[in-house]
Short mmCIF file of C-alpha atoms and ligand atoms in Angstrom, two decimals:
data_model
loop_
_atom_site.label_atom_id
_atom_site.label_comp_id
_atom_site.label_asym_id
_atom_site.label_seq_id
_atom_site.Cartn_x
_atom_site.Cartn_y
_atom_site.Cartn_z
CA MET Q 1 0.00 0.00 0.00
CA ASN Q 2 1.26 3.44 -0.87
CA PHE Q 3 -1.05 6.17 0.40
CA GLU Q 4 0.82 8.74 -1.73
CA ASN Q 5 -0.64 7.02 -4.78
CA ILE Q 6 -4.25 7.37 -3.68
CA ARG Q 7 -6.22 10.51 -4.45
CA VAL Q 8 -9.74 11.54 -3.51
CA VAL Q 9 -11.56 13.36 -6.31
CA MET Q 10 -14.63 15.44 -5.42
CA ILE Q 11 -16.72 16.66 -8.33
CA ASN Q 12 -18.60 20.00 -8.38
CA THR Q 13 -19.01 20.10 -4.61
CA SER Q 14 -21.60 22.79 -3.70
CA HIS Q 15 -21.01 23.12 0.02
CA PRO Q 16 -17.47 24.18 0.92
CA GLY Q 17 -18.06 22.66 4.39
CA ASN Q 18 -18.20 19.22 2.77
CA ILE Q 19 -14.77 19.77 1.22
CA GLY Q 20 -13.36 20.66 4.63
CA ALA Q 21 -15.05 17.70 6.30
CA ALA Q 22 -13.69 15.37 3.60
CA ALA Q 23 -10.16 16.77 4.08
CA ARG Q 24 -10.45 16.14 7.81
CA VAL Q 25 -11.48 12.48 7.48
CA MET Q 26 -8.84 11.93 4.81
CA LYS Q 27 -6.14 13.14 7.15
CA ASN Q 28 -7.59 10.98 9.95
CA MET Q 29 -7.21 7.97 7.68
CA GLY Q 30 -3.71 8.87 6.48
CA LEU Q 31 -4.54 10.22 3.02
CA LYS Q 32 -3.23 13.52 1.65
CA ARG Q 33 -4.15 14.08 -1.95
CA LEU Q 34 -7.41 15.90 -2.57
CA TYR Q 35 -8.51 16.85 -6.10
CA LEU Q 36 -11.44 19.22 -6.57
CA VAL Q 37 -13.17 19.39 -9.94
CA GLU Q 38 -14.86 22.78 -10.36
CA PRO Q 39 -15.87 23.29 -6.73
CA LYS Q 40 -18.59 25.92 -6.33
CA SER Q 41 -16.49 27.96 -3.91
CA PHE Q 42 -12.89 27.21 -2.98
CA PRO Q 43 -10.90 28.30 -1.00
CA ASN Q 44 -13.67 29.16 1.45
CA TYR Q 45 -13.75 29.86 5.18
CA GLU Q 46 -16.40 27.15 5.75
CA ALA Q 47 -14.07 24.56 4.24
CA THR Q 48 -11.22 25.72 6.46
CA ALA Q 49 -13.46 25.67 9.54
CA MET Q 50 -14.70 22.13 8.87
CA ALA Q 51 -11.21 20.88 8.07
CA SER Q 52 -10.16 21.71 11.61
CA GLY Q 53 -6.49 20.68 11.75
CA ALA Q 54 -6.45 19.36 8.19
CA ASP Q 55 -6.11 22.73 6.42
CA ASP Q 56 -2.73 21.56 5.07
CA LEU Q 57 -4.66 19.16 2.82
CA LEU Q 58 -6.80 22.06 1.64
CA SER Q 59 -3.84 24.24 0.80
CA GLN Q 60 -2.31 21.37 -1.20
CA ALA Q 61 -5.62 20.46 -2.88
CA VAL Q 62 -5.48 20.43 -6.67
CA VAL Q 63 -8.32 22.37 -8.28
CA CYS Q 64 -9.13 21.02 -11.75
CA SER Q 65 -11.28 22.33 -14.57
CA SER Q 66 -12.34 18.88 -15.74
CA PHE Q 67 -12.75 15.36 -14.43
CA GLU Q 68 -10.31 14.10 -17.05
CA GLN Q 69 -7.68 16.45 -15.69
CA ALA Q 70 -8.23 15.13 -12.16
CA LEU Q 71 -7.64 11.58 -13.39
CA GLN Q 72 -4.28 12.29 -14.99
CA GLY Q 73 -1.78 9.56 -14.14
CA CYS Q 74 -4.39 7.17 -12.71
CA HIS Q 75 -4.65 3.51 -13.66
CA LEU Q 76 -7.52 2.55 -11.41
CA VAL Q 77 -10.60 4.76 -11.09
CA LEU Q 78 -13.29 3.84 -8.56
CA GLY Q 79 -16.49 5.90 -8.47
CA THR Q 80 -19.04 6.00 -5.66
CA THR Q 81 -22.77 6.11 -6.07
CA ALA Q 82 -25.91 5.83 -4.00
CA ARG Q 83 -28.09 4.64 -6.83
CA GLU Q 84 -28.38 1.93 -9.42
CA ARG Q 85 -27.39 2.89 -12.94
CA LYS Q 86 -29.25 2.28 -16.15
CA ILE Q 87 -26.17 0.74 -17.70
CA GLN Q 88 -25.16 -2.26 -15.65
CA HIS Q 89 -21.87 -1.38 -14.00
CA GLU Q 90 -19.71 -3.58 -11.87
CA PHE Q 91 -20.49 -2.69 -8.24
CA ILE Q 92 -18.15 -3.50 -5.40
CA ALA Q 93 -18.54 -3.06 -1.65
CA ALA Q 94 -16.51 -0.41 0.17
CA ARG Q 95 -14.50 -3.16 1.87
CA GLU Q 96 -13.49 -4.71 -1.42
CA ALA Q 97 -12.67 -1.24 -2.75
CA GLY Q 98 -10.36 -0.67 0.24
CA ILE Q 99 -8.50 -3.91 -0.42
CA LEU Q 100 -8.28 -3.34 -4.16
CA SER Q 101 -7.06 0.27 -3.81
CA ALA Q 102 -4.49 -0.74 -1.21
CA GLU Q 103 -3.10 -3.47 -3.46
CA GLU Q 104 -3.04 -1.38 -6.61
CA SER Q 105 -1.50 1.63 -4.91
CA VAL Q 106 1.74 -0.31 -4.48
CA GLN Q 107 2.35 0.20 -8.19
CA TYR Q 108 -0.35 2.46 -9.61
CA GLU Q 109 -2.13 5.72 -8.97
CA VAL Q 110 -5.68 5.20 -7.78
CA ALA Q 111 -8.59 7.69 -7.83
CA LEU Q 112 -11.58 7.44 -5.49
CA VAL Q 113 -14.30 9.60 -6.98
CA PHE Q 114 -17.17 11.31 -5.15
CA GLY Q 115 -20.09 13.07 -6.83
CA ARG Q 116 -22.24 16.16 -6.42
CA GLU Q 117 -24.30 16.47 -3.26
CA ARG Q 118 -27.63 16.50 -5.07
CA THR Q 119 -27.11 14.58 -8.26
CA GLY Q 120 -24.05 12.40 -7.73
CA LEU Q 121 -22.00 11.39 -10.79
CA THR Q 122 -23.19 11.74 -14.38
CA ASN Q 123 -23.27 8.68 -16.64
CA GLU Q 124 -20.40 10.24 -18.57
CA GLU Q 125 -18.34 10.34 -15.38
CA THR Q 126 -19.18 6.78 -14.30
CA GLY Q 127 -18.13 5.81 -17.82
CA LEU Q 128 -14.57 6.75 -16.85
CA CYS Q 129 -14.67 4.56 -13.71
CA HIS Q 130 -13.51 0.95 -13.77
CA LYS Q 131 -15.87 0.00 -10.96
CA LEU Q 132 -18.50 1.66 -8.79
CA ILE Q 133 -18.59 1.46 -5.04
CA ASN Q 134 -21.93 1.34 -3.27
CA ILE Q 135 -22.13 1.67 0.49
CA PRO Q 136 -25.10 -0.35 1.70
CA THR Q 137 -27.70 1.89 3.33
CA ASN Q 138 -31.39 2.03 4.16
CA PRO Q 139 -33.02 1.53 0.72
CA GLU Q 140 -35.59 4.20 1.58
CA TYR Q 141 -32.92 6.74 2.45
CA SER Q 142 -29.78 5.69 0.66
CA SER Q 143 -27.93 8.92 -0.01
CA LEU Q 144 -25.11 9.66 2.42
CA ASN Q 145 -23.54 13.05 2.95
CA VAL Q 146 -20.57 13.12 0.58
CA ALA Q 147 -18.00 13.59 3.37
CA SER Q 148 -19.53 10.63 5.23
CA ALA Q 149 -19.07 8.56 2.07
CA VAL Q 150 -15.41 9.69 1.93
CA GLN Q 151 -15.09 8.66 5.58
CA ILE Q 152 -16.39 5.13 5.02
CA VAL Q 153 -14.34 4.40 1.91
CA THR Q 154 -11.10 5.78 3.40
CA TYR Q 155 -11.76 3.91 6.66
CA GLU Q 156 -11.87 0.69 4.66
CA LEU Q 157 -8.53 1.62 3.15
CA MET Q 158 -7.06 2.11 6.59
CA MET Q 159 -8.47 -1.23 7.72
CA SER Q 160 -6.95 -3.03 4.76
CA LEU Q 161 -3.58 -1.42 5.54
CA ARG Q 162 -3.83 -2.74 9.10
CA ALA Q 163 -4.78 -6.20 7.89
CA GLN Q 164 -1.80 -6.13 5.52
CA MET Q 165 0.54 -5.08 8.33
CA ASN Q 166 -0.75 -7.92 10.54
CA THR Q 167 -0.12 -10.42 7.76
CA ASP Q 168 3.43 -9.09 7.33
CA ASP Q 169 4.07 -9.31 11.10
CA SER Q 170 2.84 -12.87 11.41
CA GLY Q 171 4.92 -13.92 8.41
CA SER Q 172 8.17 -12.38 9.64
CA GLY Q 173 8.73 -15.14 12.26
CA SER Q 174 8.97 -17.92 9.71
CA GLY Q 175 11.60 -17.27 7.07
CA SER Q 176 9.86 -18.97 4.15
CA GLY Q 177 6.44 -17.39 4.89
CA SER Q 178 7.76 -13.83 4.73
CA SER Q 179 9.58 -14.34 1.45
CA ALA Q 180 6.50 -15.84 -0.27
CA GLU Q 181 4.32 -12.72 0.07
CA PRO Q 182 6.37 -10.12 -1.86
CA ASP Q 183 6.82 -12.56 -4.76
CA LYS Q 184 3.09 -12.95 -5.02
CA ILE Q 185 2.52 -9.21 -5.09
CA GLU Q 186 5.15 -8.74 -7.75
CA THR Q 187 3.68 -11.40 -10.03
CA GLU Q 188 0.17 -10.03 -9.62
CA SER Q 189 1.20 -6.43 -10.23
CA GLY Q 190 3.65 -7.23 -13.05
CA VAL Q 191 0.92 -6.30 -15.55
CA GLU Q 192 1.03 -2.79 -16.92
CA TYR Q 193 -2.53 -1.52 -17.04
CA ALA Q 194 -3.50 1.27 -19.42
CA SER Q 195 -3.63 4.70 -17.80
CA SER Q 196 -6.80 6.75 -17.60
CA GLU Q 197 -5.40 9.26 -20.18
CA ASN Q 198 -4.62 6.49 -22.63
CA MET Q 199 -8.10 5.03 -22.17
CA GLN Q 200 -9.61 8.45 -22.87
CA ARG Q 201 -7.51 8.83 -26.04
CA PHE Q 202 -8.60 5.37 -27.09
CA TYR Q 203 -12.30 6.23 -26.59
CA GLN Q 204 -11.87 9.36 -28.72
CA HIS Q 205 -10.12 7.33 -31.41
CA LEU Q 206 -12.82 4.64 -31.25
CA GLU Q 207 -15.64 7.19 -31.45
CA GLN Q 208 -14.06 8.95 -34.43
CA THR Q 209 -13.46 5.66 -36.25
CA LEU Q 210 -17.05 4.52 -35.65
CA ILE Q 211 -18.27 7.83 -37.06
CA ASP Q 212 -15.92 7.50 -40.06
CA ILE Q 213 -17.15 4.00 -40.91
CA ASP Q 214 -20.74 5.22 -40.48
CA PHE Q 215 -21.50 2.90 -37.59
CA LEU Q 216 -22.09 5.66 -35.07
CA LYS Q 217 -24.51 8.54 -35.53
CA ILE Q 218 -24.22 10.34 -32.23
CA LYS Q 219 -27.72 11.82 -32.26
CA GLN Q 220 -29.37 8.50 -33.06
CA SER Q 221 -27.46 6.35 -30.61
CA PRO Q 222 -26.25 8.40 -27.66
CA GLN Q 223 -25.90 5.25 -25.56
CA LEU Q 224 -23.40 3.49 -27.81
CA MET Q 225 -20.22 5.12 -26.48
CA PRO Q 226 -21.22 4.71 -22.80
CA LYS Q 227 -21.92 1.03 -23.48
CA LEU Q 228 -18.59 0.54 -25.24
CA ARG Q 229 -16.76 2.32 -22.43
CA HIS Q 230 -18.49 0.02 -20.00
CA ILE Q 231 -17.23 -3.07 -21.84
CA TYR Q 232 -13.63 -1.86 -21.77
CA ASN Q 233 -13.82 -0.73 -18.13
CA ARG Q 234 -15.04 -4.17 -17.16
CA VAL Q 235 -12.16 -5.81 -18.95
CA ARG Q 236 -9.51 -3.46 -17.48
CA LEU Q 237 -7.18 -3.29 -20.46
CA GLU Q 238 -3.45 -3.74 -20.27
CA GLN Q 239 -1.35 -1.16 -22.14
CA GLU Q 240 -0.21 -3.76 -24.65
CA GLU Q 241 -3.80 -4.76 -25.39
CA LEU Q 242 -4.74 -1.12 -25.79
CA ASN Q 243 -1.92 -0.68 -28.32
CA ILE Q 244 -3.37 -3.54 -30.39
CA LEU Q 245 -6.83 -1.94 -30.39
CA ARG Q 246 -5.40 1.46 -31.32
CA GLY Q 247 -3.47 -0.25 -34.14
CA ILE Q 248 -6.68 -1.78 -35.49
CA LEU Q 249 -8.42 1.61 -35.38
CA SER Q 250 -5.53 3.35 -37.16
CA LYS Q 251 -5.48 0.70 -39.88
CA THR Q 252 -9.26 0.98 -40.31
CA GLN Q 253 -9.01 4.76 -40.71
CA LYS Q 254 -6.13 4.41 -43.16
CA LEU Q 255 -8.14 2.07 -45.37
CA LEU Q 256 -11.07 4.46 -45.61
N1 SAH D 301 -28.47 11.03 -5.73
C1 SAH D 301 -27.06 11.01 -5.64
C2 SAH D 301 -26.67 11.27 -4.23
C3 SAH D 301 -25.49 12.06 -4.15
S1 SAH D 301 -24.81 12.00 -2.55
C4 SAH D 301 -26.50 9.69 -6.17
O1 SAH D 301 -27.24 8.97 -6.72
O2 SAH D 301 -25.33 9.36 -6.07
C5 SAH D 301 -23.20 12.68 -2.88
C6 SAH D 301 -22.11 11.68 -3.11
O3 SAH D 301 -21.86 10.93 -1.92
C7 SAH D 301 -22.37 10.65 -4.19
O4 SAH D 301 -22.10 11.14 -5.48
C8 SAH D 301 -21.36 9.58 -3.78
O5 SAH D 301 -20.07 9.99 -4.17
C9 SAH D 301 -21.45 9.62 -2.27
N2 SAH D 301 -22.46 8.69 -1.73
C10 SAH D 301 -23.60 9.00 -1.09
N3 SAH D 301 -24.26 7.90 -0.70
C11 SAH D 301 -23.53 6.85 -1.10
C12 SAH D 301 -23.67 5.43 -0.98
N4 SAH D 301 -24.71 4.87 -0.39
N5 SAH D 301 -22.70 4.66 -1.52
C13 SAH D 301 -21.63 5.20 -2.14
N6 SAH D 301 -21.45 6.52 -2.27
C14 SAH D 301 -22.37 7.35 -1.76
#
């Protein structure tokens, strides 16, 4: 686990107090990197007040003009949502998200994405997420305060770090047990996944090619690109696989 590789992305947050509260719980759980996509008001005294002693996270927060910009450098993007989506997405529990993010952060940059207070994440935004996290709640009142959602997801991260540390401790007594673990991690993480930027370039390339070959008419089938993005997010492409797909698209365009 490398907490430096994990960022929290908050999109279009309306209440500055929620940004401060999120910064506070992040610092409680050992995280530092806060990205704010077009916050309604930031910096803001309410954010600073709610952050309490975590105003260092606020002063280092990266304010971005687009979601894509906030995802730069990331290889794993996990969104959070209170509601079911029209397009079937892969949902994971916050606990699983904690374990997955902890594992991936050893090698890759991970983004945990939180939506607008009233409307959450758009379908376009969930289309850039590999998986969606849902925190189980009362079905009749399922929407958590956004900073509370940040609290629960980052708490799970902290718990998975502790579990990992316990495993390491118990293995250190027996020589062979402690040497087996790092090998396993290295083999599992030896794969180079495609970065979020490269995935976005690929989607643009794919969209343009589909338009060129007359398969896609954006006005008639607005759901096609979200569906295609969903397929590729589910698969979690490796960089080498992405290169093959880009090669096929380039060749197709050349032949036209
Ligand atoms: N109607 C919105 C609610 C937004 S609540 C929606 O459907 O998502 C603001 C943000 O808090 C959400 O975008 C999400 O990031 C987080 N959140 C709230 N409740 C959640 C839950 N039960 N599980 C996961 N994330 C949740």
